[in-house]
PDB file of C-alpha atoms in Angstrom:
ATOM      1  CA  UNK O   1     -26.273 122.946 -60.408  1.00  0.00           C
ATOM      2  CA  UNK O   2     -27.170 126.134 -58.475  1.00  0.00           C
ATOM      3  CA  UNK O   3     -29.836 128.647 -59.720  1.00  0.00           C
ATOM      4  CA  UNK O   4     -29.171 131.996 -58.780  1.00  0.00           C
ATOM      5  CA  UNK O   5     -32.780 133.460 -60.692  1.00  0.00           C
ATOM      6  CA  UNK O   6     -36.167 132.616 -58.865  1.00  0.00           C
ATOM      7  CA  UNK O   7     -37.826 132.303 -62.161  1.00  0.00           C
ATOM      8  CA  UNK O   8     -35.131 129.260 -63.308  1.00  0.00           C
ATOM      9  CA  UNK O   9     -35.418 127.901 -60.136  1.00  0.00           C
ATOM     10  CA  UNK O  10     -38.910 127.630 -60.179  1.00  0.00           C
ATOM     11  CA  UNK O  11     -39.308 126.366 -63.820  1.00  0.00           C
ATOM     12  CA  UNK O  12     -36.910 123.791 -62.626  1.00  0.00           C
ATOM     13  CA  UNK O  13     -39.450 121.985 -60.085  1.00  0.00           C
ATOM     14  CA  UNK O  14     -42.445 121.903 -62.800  1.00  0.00           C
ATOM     15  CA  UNK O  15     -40.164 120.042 -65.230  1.00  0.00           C
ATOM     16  CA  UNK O  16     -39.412 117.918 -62.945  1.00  0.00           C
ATOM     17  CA  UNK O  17     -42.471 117.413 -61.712  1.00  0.00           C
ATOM     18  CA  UNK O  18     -43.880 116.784 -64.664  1.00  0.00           C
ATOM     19  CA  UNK O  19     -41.355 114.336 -65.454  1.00  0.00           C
ATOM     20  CA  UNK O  20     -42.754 112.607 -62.314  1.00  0.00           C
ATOM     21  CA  UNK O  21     -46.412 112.912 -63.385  1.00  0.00           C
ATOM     22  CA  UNK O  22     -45.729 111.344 -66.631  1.00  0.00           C
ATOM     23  CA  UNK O  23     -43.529 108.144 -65.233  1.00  0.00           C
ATOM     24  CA  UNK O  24     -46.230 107.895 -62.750  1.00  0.00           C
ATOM     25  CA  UNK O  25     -48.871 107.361 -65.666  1.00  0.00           C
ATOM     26  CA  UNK O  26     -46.732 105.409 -67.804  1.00  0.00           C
ATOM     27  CA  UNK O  27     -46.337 102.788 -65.323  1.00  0.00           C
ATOM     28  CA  UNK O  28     -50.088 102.572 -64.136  1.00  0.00           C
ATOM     29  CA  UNK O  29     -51.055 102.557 -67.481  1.00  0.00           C
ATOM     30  CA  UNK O  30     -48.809  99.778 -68.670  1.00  0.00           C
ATOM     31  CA  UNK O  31     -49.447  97.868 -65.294  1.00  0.00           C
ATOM     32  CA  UNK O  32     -53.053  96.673 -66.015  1.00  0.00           C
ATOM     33  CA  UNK O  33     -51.746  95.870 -69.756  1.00  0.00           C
ATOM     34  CA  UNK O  34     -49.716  93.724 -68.361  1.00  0.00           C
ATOM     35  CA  UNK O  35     -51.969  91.969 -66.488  1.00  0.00           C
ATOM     36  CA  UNK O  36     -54.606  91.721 -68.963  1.00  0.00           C
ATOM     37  CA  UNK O  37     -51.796  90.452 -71.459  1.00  0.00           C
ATOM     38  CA  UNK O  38     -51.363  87.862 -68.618  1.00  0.00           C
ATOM     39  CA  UNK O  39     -54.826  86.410 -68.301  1.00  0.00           C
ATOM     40  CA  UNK O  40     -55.479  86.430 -71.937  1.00  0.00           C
ATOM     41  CA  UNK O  41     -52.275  83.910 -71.822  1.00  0.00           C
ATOM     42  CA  UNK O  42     -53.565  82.032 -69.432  1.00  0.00           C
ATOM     43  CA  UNK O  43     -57.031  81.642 -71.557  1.00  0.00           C
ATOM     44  CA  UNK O  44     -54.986  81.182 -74.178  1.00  0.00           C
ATOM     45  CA  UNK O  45     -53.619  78.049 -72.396  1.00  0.00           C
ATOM     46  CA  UNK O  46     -57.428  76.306 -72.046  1.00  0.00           C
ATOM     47  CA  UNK O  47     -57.578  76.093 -75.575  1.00  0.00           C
ATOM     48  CA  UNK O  48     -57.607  72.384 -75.238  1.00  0.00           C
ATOM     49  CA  UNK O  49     -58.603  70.826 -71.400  1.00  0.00           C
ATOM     50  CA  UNK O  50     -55.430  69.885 -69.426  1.00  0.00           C
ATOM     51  CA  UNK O  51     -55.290  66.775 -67.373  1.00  0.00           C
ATOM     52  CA  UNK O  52     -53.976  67.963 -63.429  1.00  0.00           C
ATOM     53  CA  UNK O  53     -50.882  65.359 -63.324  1.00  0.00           C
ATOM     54  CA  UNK O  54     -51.674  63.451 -60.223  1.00  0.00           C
ATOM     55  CA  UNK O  55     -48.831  60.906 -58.126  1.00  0.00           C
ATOM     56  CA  UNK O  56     -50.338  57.813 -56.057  1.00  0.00           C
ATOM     57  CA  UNK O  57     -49.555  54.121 -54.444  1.00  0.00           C
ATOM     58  CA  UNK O  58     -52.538  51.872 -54.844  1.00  0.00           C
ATOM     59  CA  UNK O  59     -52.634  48.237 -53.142  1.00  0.00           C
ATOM     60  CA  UNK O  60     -54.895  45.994 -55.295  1.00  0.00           C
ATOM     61  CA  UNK O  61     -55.740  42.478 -55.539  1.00  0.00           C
ATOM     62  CA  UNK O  62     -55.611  40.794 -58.204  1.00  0.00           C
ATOM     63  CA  UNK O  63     -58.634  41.586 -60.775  1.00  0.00           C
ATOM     64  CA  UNK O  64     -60.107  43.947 -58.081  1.00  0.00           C
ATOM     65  CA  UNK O  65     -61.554  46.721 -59.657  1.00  0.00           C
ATOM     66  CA  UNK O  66     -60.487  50.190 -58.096  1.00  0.00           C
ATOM     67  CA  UNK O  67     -62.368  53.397 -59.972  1.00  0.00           C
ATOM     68  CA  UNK O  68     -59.867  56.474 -60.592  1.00  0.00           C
ATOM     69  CA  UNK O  69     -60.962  60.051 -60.980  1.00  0.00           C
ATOM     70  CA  UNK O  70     -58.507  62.294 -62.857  1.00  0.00           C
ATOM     71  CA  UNK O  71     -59.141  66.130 -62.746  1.00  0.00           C
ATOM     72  CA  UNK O  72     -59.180  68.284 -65.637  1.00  0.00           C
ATOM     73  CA  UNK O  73     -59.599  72.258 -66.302  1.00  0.00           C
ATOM     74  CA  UNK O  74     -60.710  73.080 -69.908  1.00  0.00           C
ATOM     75  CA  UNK O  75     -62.435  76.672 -70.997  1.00  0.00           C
ATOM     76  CA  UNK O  76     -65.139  76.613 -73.892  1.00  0.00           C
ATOM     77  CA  UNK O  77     -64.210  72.850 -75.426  1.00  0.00           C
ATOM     78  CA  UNK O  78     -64.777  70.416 -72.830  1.00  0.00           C
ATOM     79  CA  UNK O  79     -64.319  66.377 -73.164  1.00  0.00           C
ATOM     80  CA  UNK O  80     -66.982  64.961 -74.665  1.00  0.00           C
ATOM     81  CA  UNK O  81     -68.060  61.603 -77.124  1.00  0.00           C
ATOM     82  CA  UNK O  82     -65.657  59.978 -75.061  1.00  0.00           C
ATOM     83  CA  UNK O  83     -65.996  55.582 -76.578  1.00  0.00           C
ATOM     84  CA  UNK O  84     -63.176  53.638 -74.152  1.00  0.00           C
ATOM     85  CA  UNK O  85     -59.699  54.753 -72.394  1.00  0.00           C
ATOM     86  CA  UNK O  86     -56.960  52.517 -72.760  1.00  0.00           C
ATOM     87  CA  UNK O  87     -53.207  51.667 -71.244  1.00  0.00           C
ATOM     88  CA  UNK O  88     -50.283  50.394 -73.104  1.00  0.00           C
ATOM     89  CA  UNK O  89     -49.847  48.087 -70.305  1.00  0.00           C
ATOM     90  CA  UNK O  90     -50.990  44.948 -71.438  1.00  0.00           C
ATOM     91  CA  UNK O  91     -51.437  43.294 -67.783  1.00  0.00           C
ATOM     92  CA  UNK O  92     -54.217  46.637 -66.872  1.00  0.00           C
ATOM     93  CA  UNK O  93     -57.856  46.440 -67.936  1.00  0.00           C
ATOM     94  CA  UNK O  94     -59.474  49.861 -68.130  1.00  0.00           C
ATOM     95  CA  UNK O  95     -63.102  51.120 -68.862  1.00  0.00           C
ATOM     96  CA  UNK O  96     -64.490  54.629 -68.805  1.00  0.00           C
ATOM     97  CA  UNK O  97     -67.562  55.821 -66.615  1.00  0.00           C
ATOM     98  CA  UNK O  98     -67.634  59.140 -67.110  1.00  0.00           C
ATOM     99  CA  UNK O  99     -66.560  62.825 -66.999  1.00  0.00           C
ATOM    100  CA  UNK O 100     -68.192  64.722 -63.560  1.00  0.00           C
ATOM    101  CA  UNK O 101     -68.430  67.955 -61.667  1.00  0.00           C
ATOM    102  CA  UNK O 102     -68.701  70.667 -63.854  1.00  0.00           C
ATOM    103  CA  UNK O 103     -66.986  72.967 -61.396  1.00  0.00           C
ATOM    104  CA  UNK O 104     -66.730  76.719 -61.967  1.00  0.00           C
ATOM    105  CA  UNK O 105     -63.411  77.534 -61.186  1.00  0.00           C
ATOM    106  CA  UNK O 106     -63.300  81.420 -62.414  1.00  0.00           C
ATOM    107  CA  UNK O 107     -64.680  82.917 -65.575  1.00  0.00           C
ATOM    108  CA  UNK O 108     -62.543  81.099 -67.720  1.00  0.00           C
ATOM    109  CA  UNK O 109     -61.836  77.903 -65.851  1.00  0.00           C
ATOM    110  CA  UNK O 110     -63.644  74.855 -64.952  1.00  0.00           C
ATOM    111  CA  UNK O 111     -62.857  71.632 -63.655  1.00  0.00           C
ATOM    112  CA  UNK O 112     -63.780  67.799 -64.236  1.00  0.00           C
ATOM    113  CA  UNK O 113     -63.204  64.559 -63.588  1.00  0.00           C
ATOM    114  CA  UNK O 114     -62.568  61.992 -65.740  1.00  0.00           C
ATOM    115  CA  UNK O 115     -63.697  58.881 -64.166  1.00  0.00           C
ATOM    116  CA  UNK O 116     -62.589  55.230 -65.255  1.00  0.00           C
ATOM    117  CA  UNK O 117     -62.202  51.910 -63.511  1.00  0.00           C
ATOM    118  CA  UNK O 118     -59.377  49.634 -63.228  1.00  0.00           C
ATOM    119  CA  UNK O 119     -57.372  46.470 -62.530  1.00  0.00           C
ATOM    120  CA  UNK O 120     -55.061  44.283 -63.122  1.00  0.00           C
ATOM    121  CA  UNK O 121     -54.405  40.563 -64.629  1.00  0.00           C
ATOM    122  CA  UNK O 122     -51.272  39.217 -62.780  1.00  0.00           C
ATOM    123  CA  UNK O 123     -49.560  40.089 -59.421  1.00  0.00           C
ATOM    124  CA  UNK O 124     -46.839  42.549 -59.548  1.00  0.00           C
ATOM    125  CA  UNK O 125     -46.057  46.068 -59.360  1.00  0.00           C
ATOM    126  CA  UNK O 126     -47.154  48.094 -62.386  1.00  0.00           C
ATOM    127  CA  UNK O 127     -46.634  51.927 -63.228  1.00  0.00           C
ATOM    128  CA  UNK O 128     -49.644  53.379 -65.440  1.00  0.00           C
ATOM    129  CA  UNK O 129     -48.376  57.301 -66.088  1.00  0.00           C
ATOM    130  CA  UNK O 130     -50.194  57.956 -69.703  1.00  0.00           C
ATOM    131  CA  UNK O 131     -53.285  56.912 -70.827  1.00  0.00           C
ATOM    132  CA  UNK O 132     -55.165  56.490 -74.253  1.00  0.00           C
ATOM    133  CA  UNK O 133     -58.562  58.418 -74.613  1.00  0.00           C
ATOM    134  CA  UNK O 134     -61.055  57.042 -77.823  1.00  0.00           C
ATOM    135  CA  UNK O 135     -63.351  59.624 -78.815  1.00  0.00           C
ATOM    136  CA  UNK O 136     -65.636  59.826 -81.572  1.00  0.00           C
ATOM    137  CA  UNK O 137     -63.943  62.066 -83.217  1.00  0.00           C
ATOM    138  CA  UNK O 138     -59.846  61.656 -82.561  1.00  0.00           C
ATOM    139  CA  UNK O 139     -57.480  59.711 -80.039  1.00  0.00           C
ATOM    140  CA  UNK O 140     -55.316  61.626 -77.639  1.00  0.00           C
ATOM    141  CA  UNK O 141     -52.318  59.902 -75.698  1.00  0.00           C
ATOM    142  CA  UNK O 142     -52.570  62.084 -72.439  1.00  0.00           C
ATOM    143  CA  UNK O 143     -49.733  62.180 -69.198  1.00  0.00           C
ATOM    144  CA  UNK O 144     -52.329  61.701 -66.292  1.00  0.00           C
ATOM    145  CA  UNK O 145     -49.064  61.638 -63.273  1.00  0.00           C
ATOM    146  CA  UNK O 146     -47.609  58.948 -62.054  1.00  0.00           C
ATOM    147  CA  UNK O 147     -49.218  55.817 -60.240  1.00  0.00           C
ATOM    148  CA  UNK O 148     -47.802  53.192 -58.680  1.00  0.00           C
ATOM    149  CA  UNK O 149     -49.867  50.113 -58.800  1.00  0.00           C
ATOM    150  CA  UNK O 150     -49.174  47.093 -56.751  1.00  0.00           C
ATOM    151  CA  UNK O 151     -51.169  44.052 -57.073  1.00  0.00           C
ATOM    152  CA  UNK O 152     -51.050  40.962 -54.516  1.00  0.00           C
ATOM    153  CA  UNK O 153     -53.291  38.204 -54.571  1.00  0.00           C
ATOM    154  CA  UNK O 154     -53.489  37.883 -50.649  1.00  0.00           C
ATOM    155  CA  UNK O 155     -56.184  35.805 -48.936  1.00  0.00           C
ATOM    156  CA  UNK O 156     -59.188  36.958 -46.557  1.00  0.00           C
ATOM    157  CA  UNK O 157     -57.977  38.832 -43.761  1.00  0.00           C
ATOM    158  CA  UNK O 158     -58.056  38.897 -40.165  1.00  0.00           C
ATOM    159  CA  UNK O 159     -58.114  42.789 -40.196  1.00  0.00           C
ATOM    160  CA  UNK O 160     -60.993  45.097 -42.002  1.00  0.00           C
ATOM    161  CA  UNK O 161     -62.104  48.866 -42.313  1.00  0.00           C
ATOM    162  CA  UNK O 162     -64.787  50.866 -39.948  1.00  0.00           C
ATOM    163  CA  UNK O 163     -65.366  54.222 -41.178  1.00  0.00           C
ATOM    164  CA  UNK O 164     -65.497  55.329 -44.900  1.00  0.00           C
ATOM    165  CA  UNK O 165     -63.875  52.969 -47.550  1.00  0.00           C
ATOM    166  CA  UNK O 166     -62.905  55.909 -49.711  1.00  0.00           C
ATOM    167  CA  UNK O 167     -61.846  59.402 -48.792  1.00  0.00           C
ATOM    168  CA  UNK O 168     -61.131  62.878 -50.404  1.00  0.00           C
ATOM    169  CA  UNK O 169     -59.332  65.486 -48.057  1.00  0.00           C
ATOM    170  CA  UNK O 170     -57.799  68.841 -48.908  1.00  0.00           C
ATOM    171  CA  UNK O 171     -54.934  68.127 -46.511  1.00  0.00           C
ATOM    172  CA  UNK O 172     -51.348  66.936 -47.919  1.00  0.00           C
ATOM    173  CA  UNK O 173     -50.151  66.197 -44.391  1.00  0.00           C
ATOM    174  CA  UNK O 174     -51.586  62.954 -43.561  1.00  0.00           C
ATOM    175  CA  UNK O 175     -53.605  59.584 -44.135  1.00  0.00           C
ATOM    176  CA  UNK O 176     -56.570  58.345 -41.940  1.00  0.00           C
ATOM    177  CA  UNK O 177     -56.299  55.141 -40.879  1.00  0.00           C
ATOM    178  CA  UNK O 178     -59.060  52.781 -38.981  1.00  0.00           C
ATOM    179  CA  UNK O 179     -59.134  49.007 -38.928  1.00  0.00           C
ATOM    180  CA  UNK O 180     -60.252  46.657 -36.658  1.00  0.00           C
ATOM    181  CA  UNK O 181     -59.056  42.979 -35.465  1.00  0.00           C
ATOM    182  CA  UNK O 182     -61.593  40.854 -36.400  1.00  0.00           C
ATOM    183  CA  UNK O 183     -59.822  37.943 -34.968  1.00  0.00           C
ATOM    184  CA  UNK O 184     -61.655  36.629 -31.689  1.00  0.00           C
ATOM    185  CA  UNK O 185     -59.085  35.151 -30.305  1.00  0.00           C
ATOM    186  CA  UNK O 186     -55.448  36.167 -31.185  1.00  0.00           C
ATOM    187  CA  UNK O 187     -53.896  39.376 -30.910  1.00  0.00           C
ATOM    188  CA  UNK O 188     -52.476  40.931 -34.147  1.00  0.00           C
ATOM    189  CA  UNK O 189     -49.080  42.490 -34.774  1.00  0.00           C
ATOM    190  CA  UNK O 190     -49.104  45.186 -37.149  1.00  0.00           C
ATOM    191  CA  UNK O 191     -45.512  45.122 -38.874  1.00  0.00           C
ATOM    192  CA  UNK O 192     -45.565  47.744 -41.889  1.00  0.00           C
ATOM    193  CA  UNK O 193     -47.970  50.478 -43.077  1.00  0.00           C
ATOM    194  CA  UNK O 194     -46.946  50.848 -46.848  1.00  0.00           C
ATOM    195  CA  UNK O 195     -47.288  53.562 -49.643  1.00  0.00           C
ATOM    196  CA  UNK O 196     -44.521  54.801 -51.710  1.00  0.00           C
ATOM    197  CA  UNK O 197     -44.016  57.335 -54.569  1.00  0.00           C
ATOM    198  CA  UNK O 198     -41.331  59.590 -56.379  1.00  0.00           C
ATOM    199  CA  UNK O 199     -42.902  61.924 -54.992  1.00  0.00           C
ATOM    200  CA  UNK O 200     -45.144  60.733 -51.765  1.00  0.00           C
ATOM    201  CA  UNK O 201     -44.117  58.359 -48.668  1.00  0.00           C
ATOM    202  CA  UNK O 202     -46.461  57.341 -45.834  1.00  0.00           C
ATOM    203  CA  UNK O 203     -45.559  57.011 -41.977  1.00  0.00           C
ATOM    204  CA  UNK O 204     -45.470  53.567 -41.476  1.00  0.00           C
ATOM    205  CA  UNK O 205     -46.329  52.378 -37.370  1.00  0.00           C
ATOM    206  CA  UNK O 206     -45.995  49.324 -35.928  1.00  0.00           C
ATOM    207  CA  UNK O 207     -48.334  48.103 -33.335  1.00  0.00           C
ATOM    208  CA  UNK O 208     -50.475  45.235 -31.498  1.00  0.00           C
ATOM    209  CA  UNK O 209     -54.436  45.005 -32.003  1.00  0.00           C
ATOM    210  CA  UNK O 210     -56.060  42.851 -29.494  1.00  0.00           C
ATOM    211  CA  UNK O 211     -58.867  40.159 -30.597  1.00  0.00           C
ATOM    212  CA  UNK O 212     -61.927  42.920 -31.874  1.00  0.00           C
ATOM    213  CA  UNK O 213     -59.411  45.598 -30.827  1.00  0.00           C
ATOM    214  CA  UNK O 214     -59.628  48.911 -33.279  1.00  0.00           C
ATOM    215  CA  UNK O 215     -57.097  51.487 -34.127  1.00  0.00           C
ATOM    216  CA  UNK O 216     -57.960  54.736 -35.744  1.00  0.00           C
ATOM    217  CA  UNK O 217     -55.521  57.597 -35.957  1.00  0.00           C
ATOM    218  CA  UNK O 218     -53.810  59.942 -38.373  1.00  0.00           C
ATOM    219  CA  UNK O 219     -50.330  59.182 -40.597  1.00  0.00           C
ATOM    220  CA  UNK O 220     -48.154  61.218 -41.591  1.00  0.00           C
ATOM    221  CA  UNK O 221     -47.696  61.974 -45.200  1.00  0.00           C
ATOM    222  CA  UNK O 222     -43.986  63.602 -46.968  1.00  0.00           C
ATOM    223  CA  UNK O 223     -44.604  65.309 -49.893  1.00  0.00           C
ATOM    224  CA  UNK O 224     -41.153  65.658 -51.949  1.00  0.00           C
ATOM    225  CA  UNK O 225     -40.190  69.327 -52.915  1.00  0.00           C
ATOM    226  CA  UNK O 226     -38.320  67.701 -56.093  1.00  0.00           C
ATOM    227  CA  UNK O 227     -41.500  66.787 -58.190  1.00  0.00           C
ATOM    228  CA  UNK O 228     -44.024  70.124 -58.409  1.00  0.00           C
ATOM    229  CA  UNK O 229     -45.569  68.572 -61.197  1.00  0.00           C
ATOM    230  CA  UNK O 230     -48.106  66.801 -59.257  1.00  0.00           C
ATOM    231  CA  UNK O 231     -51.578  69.028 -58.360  1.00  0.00           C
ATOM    232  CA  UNK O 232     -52.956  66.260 -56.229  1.00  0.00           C
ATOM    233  CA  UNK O 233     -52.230  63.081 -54.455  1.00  0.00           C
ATOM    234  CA  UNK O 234     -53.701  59.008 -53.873  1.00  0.00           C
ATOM    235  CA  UNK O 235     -52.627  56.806 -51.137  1.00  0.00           C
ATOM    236  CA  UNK O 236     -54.067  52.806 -50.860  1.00  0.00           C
ATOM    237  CA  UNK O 237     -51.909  51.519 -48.485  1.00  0.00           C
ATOM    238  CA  UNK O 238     -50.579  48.001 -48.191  1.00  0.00           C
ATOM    239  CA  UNK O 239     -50.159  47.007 -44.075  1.00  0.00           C
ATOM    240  CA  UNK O 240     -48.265  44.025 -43.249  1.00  0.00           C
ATOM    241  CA  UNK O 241     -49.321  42.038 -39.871  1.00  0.00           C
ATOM    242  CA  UNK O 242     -48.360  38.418 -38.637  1.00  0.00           C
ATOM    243  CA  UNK O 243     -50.498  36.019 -36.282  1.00  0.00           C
ATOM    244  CA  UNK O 244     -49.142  32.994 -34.460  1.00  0.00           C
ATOM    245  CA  UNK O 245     -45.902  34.118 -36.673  1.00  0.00           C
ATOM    246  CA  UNK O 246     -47.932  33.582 -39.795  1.00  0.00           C
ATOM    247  CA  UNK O 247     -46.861  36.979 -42.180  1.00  0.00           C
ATOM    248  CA  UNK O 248     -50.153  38.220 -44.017  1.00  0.00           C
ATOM    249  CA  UNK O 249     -51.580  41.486 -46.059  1.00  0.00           C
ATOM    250  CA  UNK O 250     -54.362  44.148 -45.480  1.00  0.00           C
ATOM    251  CA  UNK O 251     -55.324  46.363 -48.566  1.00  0.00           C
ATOM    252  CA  UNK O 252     -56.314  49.648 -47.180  1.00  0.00           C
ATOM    253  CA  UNK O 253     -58.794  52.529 -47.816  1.00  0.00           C
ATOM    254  CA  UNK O 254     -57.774  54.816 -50.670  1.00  0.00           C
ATOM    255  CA  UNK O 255     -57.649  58.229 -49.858  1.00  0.00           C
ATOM    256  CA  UNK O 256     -57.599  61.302 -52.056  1.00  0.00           C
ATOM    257  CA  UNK O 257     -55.149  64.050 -50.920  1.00  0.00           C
ATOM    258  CA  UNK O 258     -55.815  67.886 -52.120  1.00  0.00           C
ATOM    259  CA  UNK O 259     -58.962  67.622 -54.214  1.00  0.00           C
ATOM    260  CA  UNK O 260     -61.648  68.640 -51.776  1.00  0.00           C
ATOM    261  CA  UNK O 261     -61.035  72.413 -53.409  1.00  0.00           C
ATOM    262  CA  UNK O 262     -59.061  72.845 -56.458  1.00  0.00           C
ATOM    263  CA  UNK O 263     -56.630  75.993 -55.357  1.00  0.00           C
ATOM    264  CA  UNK O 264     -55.176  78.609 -57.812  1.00  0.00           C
ATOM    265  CA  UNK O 265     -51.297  77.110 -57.296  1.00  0.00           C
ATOM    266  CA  UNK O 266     -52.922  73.510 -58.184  1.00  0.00           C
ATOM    267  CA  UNK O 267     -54.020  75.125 -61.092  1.00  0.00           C
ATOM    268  CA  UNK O 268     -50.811  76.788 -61.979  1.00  0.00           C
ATOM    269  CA  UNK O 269     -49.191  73.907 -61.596  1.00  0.00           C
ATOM    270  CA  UNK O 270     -51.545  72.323 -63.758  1.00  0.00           C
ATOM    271  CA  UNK O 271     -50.827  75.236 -66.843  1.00  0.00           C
ATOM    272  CA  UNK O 272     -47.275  75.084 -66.168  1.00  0.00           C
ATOM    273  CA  UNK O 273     -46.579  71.097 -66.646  1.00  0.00           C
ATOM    274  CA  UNK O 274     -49.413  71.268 -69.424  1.00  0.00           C
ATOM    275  CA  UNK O 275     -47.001  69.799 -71.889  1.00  0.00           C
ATOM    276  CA  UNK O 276     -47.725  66.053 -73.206  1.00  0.00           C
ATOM    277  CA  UNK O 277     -50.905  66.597 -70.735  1.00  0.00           C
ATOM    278  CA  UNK O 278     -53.331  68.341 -73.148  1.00  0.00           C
ATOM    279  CA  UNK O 279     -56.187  67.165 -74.998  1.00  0.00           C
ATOM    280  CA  UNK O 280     -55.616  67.956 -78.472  1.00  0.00           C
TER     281      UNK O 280
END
């Protein structure tokens, strides 16, 4: 269109100008509605607390008792009365401890742990993925991950731990390991480093240890892209080693992978696989 008046022209630019002004508003205005309609979903969402799905090997003995910590987020209602925790797997013996940490996340989110111990009857490998929880007042089936349990009943072992028998790391990328030979006289071979997932595999190494000889050094760990349901991870590994030919076992340290400090995606993840995980 071409204007030949001034005066047309120039009423031209206001309107559209004001056009401008008013899509301008319209979209800062609706912007932080948005957002606000956004967190009041997600504190709609910690209605009930929401177990963090977790994915783990653990290496047991037989009626060794290994104590799990699960995390949870939950707003105003929190866990409480809690009587026993139980597994439909009839070969796994569970008791609760506790719940622990009381962690301010933000202003509507805080985390705990929900602590219990565990073990097992009969050798074998056993998958525990939901568990039971007995309160005073209701019982809730919750999804707590996926945990691969395998139970040996090996014999004492040339091989033990130096360091810390537990561990919690923020780190996904890798597994501490540090034993020592505690053989005075024969050299060790060290055949297999095992822990194995869905979602999780560990570098496995294969070297000597000379009579008191140590190792300590980092493992690799692959997390798989496939399974984002998991916030956190738990490696026991099982190592394999002969002397004089003789094949034997080592149950390793456990290790906790990405729960030093809960992250926002660990939560999201946690909101966004909340299904079948909820305690309601």
């Amino acid at each position: 269109m071409i204007f030949k008046n001034k005066k047309w022209l120039a009423l031209a630019v206001v309107a559209l100008s004001l056009i401008c002004i008013f899509t301008l508003l319209f979209i800062y205005k609706s912007t932080p509605e948005k957002l606000a309609s956004e967190e009041t979903q997600k504190k709609t969402d910690l209605t009930n607390p929401i177990f963090m799905r977790g994915n783990g090997y653990l290496s047991l003995n037989k009626d060794e008792v290994f104590s799990i910590s699960i995390p949870y987020i939950f707003g105003e209602q929190n866990i409480t009365n809690v009587e026993s925790v139980v597994s439909d797997n009839d070969q796994a013996l569970l008791e609760f401890s506790d719940t622990s940490g009381d962690y301010v996340f933000d202003e509507n989110t805080n985390v705990n742990s929900f602590n219990f111990d565990i073990s097992f009857k009969s050798v074998g490998q056993y998958v525990i993925d939901k568990v039971t929880i007995v309160t005073s007042e209701k019982t809730v089936v919750v999804d707590i991950g996926h945990f691969i349990f395998d139970i040996t009943d090996s014999s004492d072992s040339d091989l033990a731990l130096f360091g810390d028998t537990i561990g919690i790391q923020s780190s996904l990328d890798n597994y501490l390991l540090s034993i020592k030979n505690e053989n005075k006289k024969e050299t060790l071979k060290i055949t297999s480093i095992y822990a194995k997932t869905d979602a999780l595999s560990l570098e496995s190494k294969e070297f000597e240890l000379a009579p008191d000889g140590l190792f300590s050094g980092e493992l690799s760990t692959s997390i798989s892209a496939d399974n984002p349901k998991y916030s956190w991870y738990v490696i026991k590994p099982k190592i394999e080693y002969s002397v004089k030919n003789a094949k034997q076992f080592f149950l390793s340290n456990a290790t906790y992978l990405g729960l030093v400090d809960i992250s926002q995606h660990q939560v999201d993840i946690a909101l966004k696989n909340k299904r079948g995980s909820e305690f309601k």
